[in-house]
Amino acid sequence: MRYIIIGSGAVGGSIGGRLHESGRSVVLVARGAHLGALRDSGLRLKVPTGTLTLDVPVVARPEDVELREDDVLVLAVKTQDSVAALDAWAARPVAGGGTAGERLPVVCAQNGVENERLALRRFREVYGVCVVLPCTHLDPGEVVAPCGPYTGALVIGRYGTGPDDTARRIADDLEKSRFLAPVVADVMRWKYGKLLGNLANVVEAVCGSVSDATAQDLVARAKAEGAAALDAAGIAYASEAEITELRSGTVDPQPIAGERTRGSSWQSLARGAGSIETDYLNGEIVLLGREHGVPTPVNAALQHAARESVGRSREPGSLSAEELSRRIAASP
């Protein structure tokens, strides 16, 4: 199979780089300065054992790739960019007839729980991945993935129907590329569990870190609201202990000199990306809370703070945890 990595930032670059390193056929899809750097100098993938320079084929848009029947599309953009990406790729012709949406699998290697539903409106075969992959992309052409012995854990399953042969084949390729890739029947249960952990992303982004007591209290309150909303909605989710057990001894932090891993939302603000995925993380909890009568003032305030930071082009750390706490206390 050939892997088309749609969105070759931190997660996509790590997955595509490791697959390429192991001898799998890979095409990266990128844009802007990152695209130029990948074309000029290859992908620099920094891992605990050193820096890999990988000459991976890279394109700018769907029209630059002639799709084949053995292609796998790996969607690794932020959720706010999913619809545009899915629309652009679903209608592309595949050699031998039909379109990508009719014939090719799409794998949602993304945070949040909305992407699979968006994809299933456009693709017949949709696979979810719970991404446990600490990684950073701040500089064009470069991705940092500081864990070992596995680079990350990618829990995979077909959306809605459970495991199948395609999921197992993809998992086998990932396992041979330094990823832990269990195939499960309930991939969304894992993704909802990861969602609760991702509620901390915006606190780190807006406040700069989650190290002080006030920030940690905000994270704990956001997660408590999240669990209450999921329980009220009757949605099953993997526990924090399960996710910790999954990565313990397999995806362990192995610091790289001069590098510090930051969350995806922090990276969005630092790069001045112009958008942030908080509406599909904390905003998912706010949505469920409104649907099921569960108050979510902390997550709503964090969602608003993220939008404010993007709208005013703020850098990470522009708002203190104390100020956020005051806003929450003053909210109706």
Short mmCIF file of C-alpha atoms in Angstrom, two decimals:
data_model
loop_
_atom_site.label_atom_id
_atom_site.label_comp_id
_atom_site.label_asym_id
_atom_site.label_seq_id
_atom_site.Cartn_x
_atom_site.Cartn_y
_atom_site.Cartn_z
CA MET A 1 0.00 0.00 0.00
CA ARG A 2 1.03 3.59 -0.60
CA TYR A 3 0.30 6.15 2.12
CA ILE A 4 -0.78 9.66 1.16
CA ILE A 5 -0.24 11.81 4.27
CA ILE A 6 -2.67 14.74 4.08
CA GLY A 7 -1.19 17.27 6.49
CA SER A 8 2.49 16.60 7.13
CA GLY A 9 3.01 18.57 10.31
CA ALA A 10 3.88 17.03 13.68
CA VAL A 11 1.67 13.93 13.57
CA GLY A 12 1.59 13.48 9.80
CA GLY A 13 5.31 14.08 9.48
CA SER A 14 6.10 11.57 12.23
CA ILE A 15 3.88 8.89 10.73
CA GLY A 16 4.95 9.53 7.15
CA GLY A 17 8.61 9.78 8.06
CA ARG A 18 8.68 6.52 9.98
CA LEU A 19 6.69 4.68 7.28
CA HIS A 20 9.13 5.94 4.63
CA GLU A 21 12.12 4.99 6.76
CA SER A 22 10.82 1.41 7.02
CA GLY A 23 10.54 1.10 3.24
CA ARG A 24 6.84 1.84 2.78
CA SER A 25 5.71 3.99 -0.13
CA VAL A 26 4.74 7.45 1.13
CA VAL A 27 3.69 10.80 -0.33
CA LEU A 28 3.55 13.84 1.94
CA VAL A 29 1.07 16.64 1.29
CA ALA A 30 2.18 20.01 2.64
CA ARG A 31 1.89 23.73 1.97
CA GLY A 32 3.73 27.04 2.36
CA ALA A 33 7.23 27.21 3.76
CA HIS A 34 6.99 23.64 5.04
CA LEU A 35 6.33 22.40 1.50
CA GLY A 36 9.34 24.33 0.19
CA ALA A 37 11.65 23.01 2.89
CA LEU A 38 10.53 19.42 2.32
CA ARG A 39 11.14 19.74 -1.40
CA ASP A 40 14.53 21.40 -0.99
CA SER A 41 16.04 19.46 1.90
CA GLY A 42 13.79 16.52 2.75
CA LEU A 43 12.04 15.83 6.05
CA ARG A 44 14.22 16.27 9.14
CA LEU A 45 12.71 13.92 11.72
CA LYS A 46 14.35 14.34 15.11
CA VAL A 47 14.06 11.22 17.27
CA PRO A 48 15.92 10.09 20.40
CA THR A 49 18.52 8.20 18.35
CA GLY A 50 19.38 11.21 16.18
CA THR A 51 18.10 13.26 13.25
CA LEU A 52 16.80 11.41 10.21
CA THR A 53 16.92 13.24 6.87
CA LEU A 54 14.31 11.56 4.70
CA ASP A 55 13.82 12.25 1.01
CA VAL A 56 10.07 11.65 0.98
CA PRO A 57 8.08 12.62 -2.12
CA VAL A 58 5.99 15.71 -1.40
CA VAL A 59 3.14 17.46 -3.23
CA ALA A 60 1.06 20.56 -2.68
CA ARG A 61 -2.44 19.45 -3.73
CA PRO A 62 -4.55 16.45 -4.77
CA GLU A 63 -4.11 17.24 -8.47
CA ASP A 64 -0.38 16.51 -8.10
CA VAL A 65 -0.97 12.81 -7.31
CA GLU A 66 -2.30 10.09 -9.61
CA LEU A 67 -4.23 7.94 -7.16
CA ARG A 68 -3.94 4.15 -7.28
CA GLU A 69 -6.28 1.45 -6.02
CA ASP A 70 -3.82 0.45 -3.27
CA ASP A 71 -3.53 3.97 -1.80
CA VAL A 72 -4.42 4.80 1.80
CA LEU A 73 -5.27 8.41 2.61
CA VAL A 74 -4.09 9.46 6.08
CA LEU A 75 -5.86 12.61 7.25
CA ALA A 76 -3.61 14.43 9.73
CA VAL A 77 -4.86 18.02 9.54
CA LYS A 78 -6.58 19.79 12.44
CA THR A 79 -10.34 19.21 12.61
CA GLN A 80 -11.15 22.76 11.51
CA ASP A 81 -9.39 21.96 8.21
CA SER A 82 -10.96 18.53 7.70
CA VAL A 83 -13.93 19.46 5.52
CA ALA A 84 -11.80 21.32 2.97
CA ALA A 85 -9.30 18.47 2.83
CA LEU A 86 -11.93 15.75 2.58
CA ASP A 87 -13.81 17.60 -0.16
CA ALA A 88 -10.60 18.13 -2.12
CA TRP A 89 -9.62 14.45 -2.04
CA ALA A 90 -12.93 12.55 -2.12
CA ALA A 91 -13.75 13.45 -5.72
CA ARG A 92 -10.29 12.67 -7.13
CA PRO A 93 -10.26 9.88 -9.75
CA VAL A 94 -8.56 6.58 -9.00
CA ALA A 95 -6.74 4.57 -11.66
CA GLY A 96 -9.09 1.90 -12.98
CA GLY A 97 -12.25 3.92 -12.33
CA GLY A 98 -14.20 5.50 -9.53
CA THR A 99 -13.25 8.18 -7.05
CA ALA A 100 -11.22 8.21 -3.86
CA GLY A 101 -14.41 8.53 -1.83
CA GLU A 102 -15.81 5.41 -3.47
CA ARG A 103 -12.69 3.25 -3.51
CA LEU A 104 -9.99 4.33 -1.04
CA PRO A 105 -9.78 4.11 2.75
CA VAL A 106 -9.25 7.31 4.72
CA VAL A 107 -7.58 7.11 8.12
CA CYS A 108 -8.33 9.91 10.60
CA ALA A 109 -5.11 10.30 12.60
CA GLN A 110 -6.43 13.33 14.50
CA ASN A 111 -7.53 14.58 17.88
CA GLY A 112 -11.21 15.04 18.59
CA VAL A 113 -14.16 12.84 17.67
CA GLU A 114 -15.84 14.69 14.80
CA ASN A 115 -13.49 13.82 11.94
CA GLU A 116 -14.76 10.30 11.36
CA ARG A 117 -18.35 11.52 10.94
CA LEU A 118 -17.20 14.20 8.52
CA ALA A 119 -15.20 11.62 6.56
CA LEU A 120 -18.01 9.05 6.42
CA ARG A 121 -20.20 11.56 4.59
CA ARG A 122 -17.62 11.53 1.79
CA PHE A 123 -15.78 8.18 2.00
CA ARG A 124 -17.13 4.64 2.21
CA GLU A 125 -14.18 3.31 4.21
CA VAL A 126 -13.27 5.35 7.27
CA TYR A 127 -10.80 4.38 9.99
CA GLY A 128 -10.27 6.13 13.29
CA VAL A 129 -6.95 6.41 15.08
CA CYS A 130 -6.44 7.37 18.70
CA VAL A 131 -3.14 9.23 18.41
CA VAL A 132 -0.79 8.95 21.39
CA LEU A 133 2.20 10.55 19.74
CA PRO A 134 3.98 13.43 21.49
CA CYS A 135 5.58 15.44 18.71
CA THR A 136 6.28 19.01 17.66
CA HIS A 137 6.39 20.92 14.37
CA LEU A 138 7.50 24.53 14.64
CA ASP A 139 10.14 24.97 11.91
CA PRO A 140 9.63 24.32 8.18
CA GLY A 141 10.86 20.89 7.14
CA GLU A 142 11.35 19.67 10.71
CA VAL A 143 9.40 17.42 13.08
CA VAL A 144 10.48 16.36 16.58
CA ALA A 145 9.24 13.04 18.01
CA PRO A 146 10.96 12.44 21.36
CA CYS A 147 9.62 9.04 22.52
CA GLY A 148 10.87 5.48 22.47
CA PRO A 149 11.24 2.61 21.99
CA TYR A 150 8.11 3.25 19.93
CA THR A 151 7.65 6.69 18.37
CA GLY A 152 3.98 6.60 19.31
CA ALA A 153 0.89 4.49 19.92
CA LEU A 154 -1.76 4.54 17.18
CA VAL A 155 -4.88 2.65 18.22
CA ILE A 156 -6.78 1.88 15.01
CA GLY A 157 -10.16 0.50 14.00
CA ARG A 158 -12.74 0.86 11.27
CA TYR A 159 -15.28 3.50 12.19
CA GLY A 160 -18.66 2.06 13.01
CA THR A 161 -17.98 -1.57 12.11
CA GLY A 162 -14.89 -2.65 14.05
CA PRO A 163 -11.67 -4.31 12.83
CA ASP A 164 -11.21 -5.58 9.28
CA ASP A 165 -8.36 -6.74 7.04
CA THR A 166 -7.49 -3.21 5.91
CA ALA A 167 -7.11 -2.03 9.50
CA ARG A 168 -4.87 -5.02 10.21
CA ARG A 169 -2.71 -4.38 7.14
CA ILE A 170 -2.27 -0.72 8.06
CA ALA A 171 -1.47 -1.68 11.65
CA ASP A 172 1.12 -4.18 10.43
CA ASP A 173 2.87 -1.49 8.40
CA LEU A 174 2.79 0.86 11.39
CA GLU A 175 4.16 -1.82 13.73
CA LYS A 176 7.06 -2.33 11.32
CA SER A 177 7.67 1.44 11.38
CA ARG A 178 8.30 1.91 15.12
CA PHE A 179 4.70 2.44 16.17
CA LEU A 180 2.57 0.49 18.60
CA ALA A 181 -0.65 -0.08 16.62
CA PRO A 182 -3.30 -2.21 18.33
CA VAL A 183 -6.39 -2.92 16.25
CA VAL A 184 -9.59 -2.54 18.28
CA ALA A 185 -13.32 -2.90 17.83
CA ASP A 186 -14.09 0.27 19.78
CA VAL A 187 -11.69 2.88 18.46
CA MET A 188 -14.02 5.76 19.32
CA ARG A 189 -14.02 4.74 22.98
CA TRP A 190 -10.27 5.31 22.88
CA LYS A 191 -10.67 8.60 21.06
CA TYR A 192 -13.19 9.89 23.61
CA GLY A 193 -10.73 8.96 26.36
CA LYS A 194 -8.00 10.88 24.57
CA LEU A 195 -10.42 13.81 24.17
CA LEU A 196 -10.55 14.22 27.95
CA GLY A 197 -6.77 14.46 28.05
CA ASN A 198 -6.77 16.98 25.21
CA LEU A 199 -8.93 19.39 27.26
CA ALA A 200 -5.64 20.54 28.81
CA ASN A 201 -4.22 21.64 25.44
CA VAL A 202 -5.79 25.08 25.47
CA VAL A 203 -4.67 25.79 29.05
CA GLU A 204 -1.08 25.15 27.98
CA ALA A 205 -1.56 27.24 24.83
CA VAL A 206 -3.21 30.28 26.40
CA CYS A 207 -1.31 30.24 29.71
CA GLY A 208 2.01 29.01 28.34
CA SER A 209 2.19 25.92 30.55
CA VAL A 210 0.16 23.76 32.91
CA SER A 211 2.82 23.61 35.61
CA ASP A 212 1.40 25.94 38.26
CA ALA A 213 -1.35 25.00 40.71
CA THR A 214 -3.99 27.32 39.24
CA ALA A 215 -3.49 25.94 35.72
CA GLN A 216 -3.62 22.38 37.03
CA ASP A 217 -6.87 23.18 38.81
CA LEU A 218 -8.35 24.49 35.55
CA VAL A 219 -7.33 21.29 33.78
CA ALA A 220 -8.85 19.12 36.51
CA ARG A 221 -12.11 21.08 36.42
CA ALA A 222 -12.27 20.92 32.61
CA LYS A 223 -11.77 17.13 32.71
CA ALA A 224 -14.41 16.71 35.42
CA GLU A 225 -16.91 18.61 33.27
CA GLY A 226 -15.89 16.46 30.30
CA ALA A 227 -16.43 13.19 32.13
CA ALA A 228 -19.82 14.42 33.41
CA ALA A 229 -20.92 15.40 29.90
CA LEU A 230 -19.81 12.07 28.39
CA ASP A 231 -21.54 10.15 31.18
CA ALA A 232 -24.75 12.11 30.67
CA ALA A 233 -24.61 11.39 26.96
CA GLY A 234 -24.02 7.68 27.59
CA ILE A 235 -20.71 7.76 25.71
CA ALA A 236 -18.08 5.18 26.72
CA TYR A 237 -14.48 6.34 26.99
CA ALA A 238 -11.13 4.79 27.79
CA SER A 239 -9.85 5.70 31.23
CA GLU A 240 -6.71 7.69 31.86
CA ALA A 241 -5.26 4.54 33.43
CA GLU A 242 -5.86 2.56 30.22
CA ILE A 243 -4.09 5.16 28.10
CA THR A 244 -1.22 5.33 30.58
CA GLU A 245 -0.91 1.54 30.55
CA LEU A 246 -0.93 1.51 26.74
CA ARG A 247 2.14 3.72 26.52
CA SER A 248 3.99 2.67 29.68
CA GLY A 249 7.31 1.13 28.72
CA THR A 250 6.54 1.53 25.01
CA VAL A 251 6.02 5.24 24.30
CA ASP A 252 8.21 6.77 26.98
CA PRO A 253 9.60 10.31 26.86
CA GLN A 254 13.25 10.32 25.81
CA PRO A 255 14.30 13.98 25.81
CA ILE A 256 16.18 15.34 22.83
CA ALA A 257 18.78 17.99 23.65
CA GLY A 258 17.51 21.48 22.93
CA GLU A 259 13.96 20.33 22.22
CA ARG A 260 10.82 20.55 24.34
CA THR A 261 7.57 18.87 23.38
CA ARG A 262 4.52 21.13 23.33
CA GLY A 263 0.86 20.39 22.75
CA SER A 264 -0.75 20.85 19.36
CA SER A 265 -2.75 23.92 20.40
CA TRP A 266 0.37 25.61 21.83
CA GLN A 267 2.08 24.94 18.50
CA SER A 268 -0.79 26.50 16.56
CA LEU A 269 -0.48 29.75 18.51
CA ALA A 270 3.33 29.72 18.33
CA ARG A 271 3.28 29.27 14.55
CA GLY A 272 0.58 31.91 14.08
CA ALA A 273 -1.50 29.32 12.24
CA GLY A 274 -4.60 31.54 12.28
CA SER A 275 -6.83 28.82 13.75
CA ILE A 276 -6.92 26.41 16.67
CA GLU A 277 -8.72 23.11 17.25
CA THR A 278 -10.28 24.03 20.62
CA ASP A 279 -13.82 24.18 19.19
CA TYR A 280 -13.53 20.43 18.55
CA LEU A 281 -11.90 19.58 21.90
CA ASN A 282 -13.29 21.73 24.72
CA GLY A 283 -16.06 22.76 22.33
CA GLU A 284 -17.14 19.13 22.01
CA ILE A 285 -17.72 19.04 25.78
CA VAL A 286 -19.61 22.32 25.65
CA LEU A 287 -21.81 20.89 22.88
CA LEU A 288 -22.55 17.70 24.81
CA GLY A 289 -23.19 19.68 27.97
CA ARG A 290 -25.76 21.85 26.23
CA GLU A 291 -27.43 18.81 24.69
CA HIS A 292 -27.68 16.91 27.99
CA GLY A 293 -28.09 19.65 30.58
CA VAL A 294 -24.59 19.49 32.09
CA PRO A 295 -22.97 22.84 33.03
CA THR A 296 -19.56 23.32 31.37
CA PRO A 297 -18.43 26.83 32.36
CA VAL A 298 -14.72 25.98 32.48
CA ASN A 299 -14.63 24.47 29.00
CA ALA A 300 -16.75 27.32 27.61
CA ALA A 301 -14.37 29.89 29.08
CA LEU A 302 -11.34 28.02 27.69
CA GLN A 303 -13.01 27.84 24.29
CA HIS A 304 -13.59 31.60 24.34
CA ALA A 305 -10.02 32.29 25.46
CA ALA A 306 -8.67 30.22 22.56
CA ARG A 307 -10.77 32.11 20.02
CA GLU A 308 -9.66 35.40 21.57
CA SER A 309 -5.99 34.40 21.37
CA VAL A 310 -6.30 33.48 17.70
CA GLY A 311 -8.34 36.57 16.84
CA ARG A 312 -5.79 38.87 18.46
CA SER A 313 -2.77 36.92 17.14
CA ARG A 314 -1.52 36.29 20.64
CA GLU A 315 1.48 34.11 21.40
CA PRO A 316 1.32 31.26 23.94
CA GLY A 317 1.27 32.44 27.54
CA SER A 318 -0.51 35.72 26.88
CA LEU A 319 -3.17 35.10 29.53
CA SER A 320 -2.54 33.91 33.10
CA ALA A 321 -4.33 30.99 34.70
CA GLU A 322 -5.42 33.37 37.45
CA GLU A 323 -7.14 35.64 34.94
CA LEU A 324 -8.88 32.68 33.34
CA SER A 325 -10.08 31.54 36.76
CA ARG A 326 -11.46 35.02 37.48
CA ARG A 327 -13.33 34.99 34.17
CA ILE A 328 -14.90 31.65 35.00
CA ALA A 329 -15.94 32.82 38.47
CA ALA A 330 -17.56 35.90 36.95
CA SER A 331 -19.43 34.02 34.22
CA PRO A 332 -23.21 33.65 34.58
#
